[in-house]
Amino acid sequence: MIDLKHAAETEVNQTADIILNFPWEDKFAYAMWLAQTYYMVNHSTRLIALAGAYVGIDRPALHSRFIDHAKEERGHDKIAISDIKALGYTLADLPTIYQSQAMYQVQYYWIQHKGSASFFGYILALENLAAKFGAKMLEKVQKAHGPKASIFLKLHAEEDLEHIKEAFSQ
């Protein structure tokens, strides 16, 4: 049997250089990151709810966790928009890129055709990144752009620590 915690930790560690060397201090690069995050986050509650709908009747705790998680993610798109505005941009300035679309589009397929458990990899990857590197990312962003442009990162750097624990408990 696979040790999920170990596998998740190994995978997230492989992204350390990319995450930590991203040009967080560059206003446009950070704005594009926020915009791509916004485009993906628009699907978060839908994907989580869909995963909850596909959980078997025999797993009520997992179903409830997905429903609770969907509630926790509501409004995060608005936070990303607020940070974008604080940088002086609008979404019209920051189009979606196909890599961002691919990240969330494939999740619909996996949930519907492979089951809710397949969605855990997506959740674990994103929330583990925030838990592991969020504080370092936040430090760089706040130093370069101030606290008004870093609310989304701050929220996830703090909340995803608990989300990761809850995900592994399932």
PDB file of C-alpha atoms in Angstrom:
ATOM      1  CA  MET A   1       0.000   0.000   0.000  1.00  0.00           C
ATOM      2  CA  ILE A   2       1.236   3.481  -0.855  1.00  0.00           C
ATOM      3  CA  ASP A   3       2.240   5.848   1.932  1.00  0.00           C
ATOM      4  CA  LEU A   4       0.218   8.856   0.792  1.00  0.00           C
ATOM      5  CA  LYS A   5       1.884  11.333   3.139  1.00  0.00           C
ATOM      6  CA  HIS A   6       5.335  10.317   1.981  1.00  0.00           C
ATOM      7  CA  ALA A   7       4.323  10.393  -1.690  1.00  0.00           C
ATOM      8  CA  ALA A   8       2.728  13.844  -1.317  1.00  0.00           C
ATOM      9  CA  GLU A   9       5.795  15.173   0.489  1.00  0.00           C
ATOM     10  CA  THR A  10       8.131  13.771  -2.164  1.00  0.00           C
ATOM     11  CA  GLU A  11       6.114  15.351  -4.968  1.00  0.00           C
ATOM     12  CA  VAL A  12       5.824  18.770  -3.325  1.00  0.00           C
ATOM     13  CA  ASN A  13       9.555  18.820  -2.597  1.00  0.00           C
ATOM     14  CA  GLN A  14      10.224  18.409  -6.320  1.00  0.00           C
ATOM     15  CA  THR A  15       8.546  21.765  -6.936  1.00  0.00           C
ATOM     16  CA  ALA A  16      10.562  23.694  -4.353  1.00  0.00           C
ATOM     17  CA  ASP A  17      12.904  25.337  -6.856  1.00  0.00           C
ATOM     18  CA  ILE A  18      10.049  26.382  -9.128  1.00  0.00           C
ATOM     19  CA  ILE A  19       7.944  27.828  -6.327  1.00  0.00           C
ATOM     20  CA  LEU A  20      10.722  29.519  -4.402  1.00  0.00           C
ATOM     21  CA  ASN A  21      12.405  30.932  -7.522  1.00  0.00           C
ATOM     22  CA  PHE A  22       9.210  32.232  -9.092  1.00  0.00           C
ATOM     23  CA  PRO A  23       9.518  36.019  -9.550  1.00  0.00           C
ATOM     24  CA  TRP A  24       7.044  36.866  -6.778  1.00  0.00           C
ATOM     25  CA  GLU A  25       8.509  40.365  -6.597  1.00  0.00           C
ATOM     26  CA  ASP A  26       7.684  41.074 -10.259  1.00  0.00           C
ATOM     27  CA  LYS A  27       4.304  42.804 -10.254  1.00  0.00           C
ATOM     28  CA  PHE A  28       3.106  41.453 -13.606  1.00  0.00           C
ATOM     29  CA  ALA A  29       4.297  37.884 -12.933  1.00  0.00           C
ATOM     30  CA  TYR A  30       2.533  37.858  -9.569  1.00  0.00           C
ATOM     31  CA  ALA A  31      -0.606  39.382 -11.115  1.00  0.00           C
ATOM     32  CA  MET A  32      -0.612  36.644 -13.772  1.00  0.00           C
ATOM     33  CA  TRP A  33      -0.205  34.022 -11.052  1.00  0.00           C
ATOM     34  CA  LEU A  34      -3.170  35.514  -9.213  1.00  0.00           C
ATOM     35  CA  ALA A  35      -5.246  35.611 -12.401  1.00  0.00           C
ATOM     36  CA  GLN A  36      -4.502  31.974 -13.246  1.00  0.00           C
ATOM     37  CA  THR A  37      -5.334  31.104  -9.661  1.00  0.00           C
ATOM     38  CA  TYR A  38      -8.607  33.031 -10.001  1.00  0.00           C
ATOM     39  CA  TYR A  39      -9.545  31.133 -13.164  1.00  0.00           C
ATOM     40  CA  MET A  40      -8.867  27.821 -11.429  1.00  0.00           C
ATOM     41  CA  VAL A  41     -10.526  28.773  -8.138  1.00  0.00           C
ATOM     42  CA  ASN A  42     -13.743  29.517 -10.020  1.00  0.00           C
ATOM     43  CA  HIS A  43     -14.027  25.749 -10.417  1.00  0.00           C
ATOM     44  CA  SER A  44     -12.970  24.739  -6.897  1.00  0.00           C
ATOM     45  CA  THR A  45     -16.364  24.665  -5.228  1.00  0.00           C
ATOM     46  CA  ARG A  46     -17.891  22.945  -8.250  1.00  0.00           C
ATOM     47  CA  LEU A  47     -15.200  20.285  -8.393  1.00  0.00           C
ATOM     48  CA  ILE A  48     -15.317  19.665  -4.650  1.00  0.00           C
ATOM     49  CA  ALA A  49     -19.119  19.414  -4.708  1.00  0.00           C
ATOM     50  CA  LEU A  50     -18.937  17.066  -7.697  1.00  0.00           C
ATOM     51  CA  ALA A  51     -16.435  14.880  -5.866  1.00  0.00           C
ATOM     52  CA  GLY A  52     -18.796  14.855  -2.881  1.00  0.00           C
ATOM     53  CA  ALA A  53     -21.655  13.773  -5.111  1.00  0.00           C
ATOM     54  CA  TYR A  54     -19.615  10.837  -6.421  1.00  0.00           C
ATOM     55  CA  VAL A  55     -18.695   9.492  -2.981  1.00  0.00           C
ATOM     56  CA  GLY A  56     -20.420   6.194  -2.258  1.00  0.00           C
ATOM     57  CA  ILE A  57     -23.270   6.062   0.230  1.00  0.00           C
ATOM     58  CA  ASP A  58     -21.052   3.840   2.377  1.00  0.00           C
ATOM     59  CA  ARG A  59     -18.621   6.723   3.029  1.00  0.00           C
ATOM     60  CA  PRO A  60     -20.670   9.463   4.749  1.00  0.00           C
ATOM     61  CA  ALA A  61     -17.655  11.037   6.487  1.00  0.00           C
ATOM     62  CA  LEU A  62     -15.857  11.583   3.187  1.00  0.00           C
ATOM     63  CA  HIS A  63     -19.017  12.952   1.585  1.00  0.00           C
ATOM     64  CA  SER A  64     -19.429  15.399   4.488  1.00  0.00           C
ATOM     65  CA  ARG A  65     -15.775  16.443   4.264  1.00  0.00           C
ATOM     66  CA  PHE A  66     -16.163  17.342   0.602  1.00  0.00           C
ATOM     67  CA  ILE A  67     -19.319  19.350   1.322  1.00  0.00           C
ATOM     68  CA  ASP A  68     -17.649  21.191   4.216  1.00  0.00           C
ATOM     69  CA  HIS A  69     -14.569  21.858   2.090  1.00  0.00           C
ATOM     70  CA  ALA A  70     -16.715  23.325  -0.707  1.00  0.00           C
ATOM     71  CA  LYS A  71     -18.236  25.744   1.820  1.00  0.00           C
ATOM     72  CA  GLU A  72     -14.769  26.743   3.051  1.00  0.00           C
ATOM     73  CA  GLU A  73     -13.641  27.589  -0.486  1.00  0.00           C
ATOM     74  CA  ARG A  74     -16.560  29.924  -1.281  1.00  0.00           C
ATOM     75  CA  GLY A  75     -15.552  33.483  -2.088  1.00  0.00           C
ATOM     76  CA  HIS A  76     -11.882  32.769  -2.705  1.00  0.00           C
ATOM     77  CA  ASP A  77     -12.274  33.967  -6.284  1.00  0.00           C
ATOM     78  CA  LYS A  78     -13.270  37.394  -4.961  1.00  0.00           C
ATOM     79  CA  ILE A  79     -10.167  37.502  -2.775  1.00  0.00           C
ATOM     80  CA  ALA A  80      -7.930  36.831  -5.779  1.00  0.00           C
ATOM     81  CA  ILE A  81      -9.694  39.647  -7.683  1.00  0.00           C
ATOM     82  CA  SER A  82      -9.145  41.990  -4.748  1.00  0.00           C
ATOM     83  CA  ASP A  83      -5.416  41.221  -4.762  1.00  0.00           C
ATOM     84  CA  ILE A  84      -5.277  41.766  -8.534  1.00  0.00           C
ATOM     85  CA  LYS A  85      -6.949  45.159  -8.137  1.00  0.00           C
ATOM     86  CA  ALA A  86      -4.520  46.069  -5.343  1.00  0.00           C
ATOM     87  CA  LEU A  87      -1.722  45.527  -7.878  1.00  0.00           C
ATOM     88  CA  GLY A  88      -3.439  47.917 -10.307  1.00  0.00           C
ATOM     89  CA  TYR A  89      -4.668  45.295 -12.804  1.00  0.00           C
ATOM     90  CA  THR A  90      -8.004  43.935 -13.963  1.00  0.00           C
ATOM     91  CA  LEU A  91      -8.814  40.470 -15.294  1.00  0.00           C
ATOM     92  CA  ALA A  92      -9.010  41.979 -18.780  1.00  0.00           C
ATOM     93  CA  ASP A  93      -5.266  42.647 -18.461  1.00  0.00           C
ATOM     94  CA  LEU A  94      -4.542  39.027 -17.492  1.00  0.00           C
ATOM     95  CA  PRO A  95      -5.995  36.378 -19.795  1.00  0.00           C
ATOM     96  CA  THR A  96      -6.278  32.731 -18.862  1.00  0.00           C
ATOM     97  CA  ILE A  97      -3.574  30.464 -20.239  1.00  0.00           C
ATOM     98  CA  TYR A  98      -4.133  26.921 -21.438  1.00  0.00           C
ATOM     99  CA  GLN A  99      -1.999  25.361 -18.700  1.00  0.00           C
ATOM    100  CA  SER A 100      -4.376  26.753 -16.076  1.00  0.00           C
ATOM    101  CA  GLN A 101      -7.386  25.485 -17.994  1.00  0.00           C
ATOM    102  CA  ALA A 102      -5.837  22.038 -18.264  1.00  0.00           C
ATOM    103  CA  MET A 103      -5.357  21.849 -14.502  1.00  0.00           C
ATOM    104  CA  TYR A 104      -9.032  22.122 -13.673  1.00  0.00           C
ATOM    105  CA  GLN A 105     -10.660  20.750 -16.827  1.00  0.00           C
ATOM    106  CA  VAL A 106      -9.158  17.302 -16.446  1.00  0.00           C
ATOM    107  CA  GLN A 107     -10.436  17.098 -12.862  1.00  0.00           C
ATOM    108  CA  TYR A 108     -14.046  16.925 -14.053  1.00  0.00           C
ATOM    109  CA  TYR A 109     -13.157  13.854 -16.110  1.00  0.00           C
ATOM    110  CA  TRP A 110     -11.257  12.159 -13.298  1.00  0.00           C
ATOM    111  CA  ILE A 111     -14.031  12.662 -10.748  1.00  0.00           C
ATOM    112  CA  GLN A 112     -16.772  11.465 -13.095  1.00  0.00           C
ATOM    113  CA  HIS A 113     -14.894   8.538 -14.613  1.00  0.00           C
ATOM    114  CA  LYS A 114     -12.424   7.446 -11.951  1.00  0.00           C
ATOM    115  CA  GLY A 115     -14.202   8.513  -8.760  1.00  0.00           C
ATOM    116  CA  SER A 116     -13.899  11.009  -5.945  1.00  0.00           C
ATOM    117  CA  ALA A 117     -10.693   9.551  -4.552  1.00  0.00           C
ATOM    118  CA  SER A 118      -8.891  10.601  -7.731  1.00  0.00           C
ATOM    119  CA  PHE A 119      -9.564  14.218  -6.802  1.00  0.00           C
ATOM    120  CA  PHE A 120      -7.469  13.880  -3.650  1.00  0.00           C
ATOM    121  CA  GLY A 121      -4.251  14.107  -5.667  1.00  0.00           C
ATOM    122  CA  TYR A 122      -5.299  17.510  -6.982  1.00  0.00           C
ATOM    123  CA  ILE A 123      -6.351  18.736  -3.536  1.00  0.00           C
ATOM    124  CA  LEU A 124      -3.259  17.363  -1.839  1.00  0.00           C
ATOM    125  CA  ALA A 125      -0.936  18.888  -4.407  1.00  0.00           C
ATOM    126  CA  LEU A 126      -2.389  22.391  -4.222  1.00  0.00           C
ATOM    127  CA  GLU A 127      -2.937  22.522  -0.491  1.00  0.00           C
ATOM    128  CA  ASN A 128       0.385  20.879   0.286  1.00  0.00           C
ATOM    129  CA  LEU A 129       2.137  23.536  -1.814  1.00  0.00           C
ATOM    130  CA  ALA A 130       0.427  26.263   0.187  1.00  0.00           C
ATOM    131  CA  ALA A 131       1.151  24.547   3.485  1.00  0.00           C
ATOM    132  CA  LYS A 132       4.810  23.909   2.672  1.00  0.00           C
ATOM    133  CA  PHE A 133       5.756  27.098   0.800  1.00  0.00           C
ATOM    134  CA  GLY A 134       2.943  29.534   1.575  1.00  0.00           C
ATOM    135  CA  ALA A 135       4.765  31.398   4.334  1.00  0.00           C
ATOM    136  CA  LYS A 136       7.864  31.928   2.155  1.00  0.00           C
ATOM    137  CA  MET A 137       5.754  32.999  -0.818  1.00  0.00           C
ATOM    138  CA  LEU A 138       3.739  35.347   1.391  1.00  0.00           C
ATOM    139  CA  GLU A 139       6.879  36.926   2.826  1.00  0.00           C
ATOM    140  CA  LYS A 140       8.208  37.742  -0.646  1.00  0.00           C
ATOM    141  CA  VAL A 141       4.863  39.045  -1.898  1.00  0.00           C
ATOM    142  CA  GLN A 142       4.160  41.217   1.137  1.00  0.00           C
ATOM    143  CA  LYS A 143       7.632  42.707   1.002  1.00  0.00           C
ATOM    144  CA  ALA A 144       7.277  43.545  -2.699  1.00  0.00           C
ATOM    145  CA  HIS A 145       3.572  44.397  -2.982  1.00  0.00           C
ATOM    146  CA  GLY A 146       2.206  44.955   0.518  1.00  0.00           C
ATOM    147  CA  PRO A 147      -0.477  43.219   2.568  1.00  0.00           C
ATOM    148  CA  LYS A 148      -3.415  44.457   0.456  1.00  0.00           C
ATOM    149  CA  ALA A 149      -2.138  42.486  -2.547  1.00  0.00           C
ATOM    150  CA  SER A 150      -1.447  39.289  -0.619  1.00  0.00           C
ATOM    151  CA  ILE A 151      -4.716  38.363   1.084  1.00  0.00           C
ATOM    152  CA  PHE A 152      -5.256  35.229  -1.030  1.00  0.00           C
ATOM    153  CA  LEU A 153      -1.776  33.901  -0.235  1.00  0.00           C
ATOM    154  CA  LYS A 154      -2.102  34.750   3.464  1.00  0.00           C
ATOM    155  CA  LEU A 155      -5.423  32.930   3.723  1.00  0.00           C
ATOM    156  CA  HIS A 156      -4.122  29.793   2.056  1.00  0.00           C
ATOM    157  CA  ALA A 157      -0.761  29.790   3.812  1.00  0.00           C
ATOM    158  CA  GLU A 158      -2.686  29.672   7.087  1.00  0.00           C
ATOM    159  CA  GLU A 159      -5.793  27.591   6.290  1.00  0.00           C
ATOM    160  CA  ASP A 160      -4.232  24.914   4.121  1.00  0.00           C
ATOM    161  CA  LEU A 161      -2.138  23.651   7.009  1.00  0.00           C
ATOM    162  CA  GLU A 162      -5.387  22.420   8.576  1.00  0.00           C
ATOM    163  CA  HIS A 163      -6.873  21.315   5.246  1.00  0.00           C
ATOM    164  CA  ILE A 164      -3.912  19.011   4.663  1.00  0.00           C
ATOM    165  CA  LYS A 165      -4.423  17.354   8.063  1.00  0.00           C
ATOM    166  CA  GLU A 166      -8.118  16.857   7.310  1.00  0.00           C
ATOM    167  CA  ALA A 167      -7.407  15.427   3.855  1.00  0.00           C
ATOM    168  CA  PHE A 168      -4.922  12.893   5.223  1.00  0.00           C
ATOM    169  CA  SER A 169      -7.389  11.878   7.937  1.00  0.00           C
ATOM    170  CA  GLN A 170      -9.782  10.741   5.201  1.00  0.00           C
TER     171      GLN A 170
END
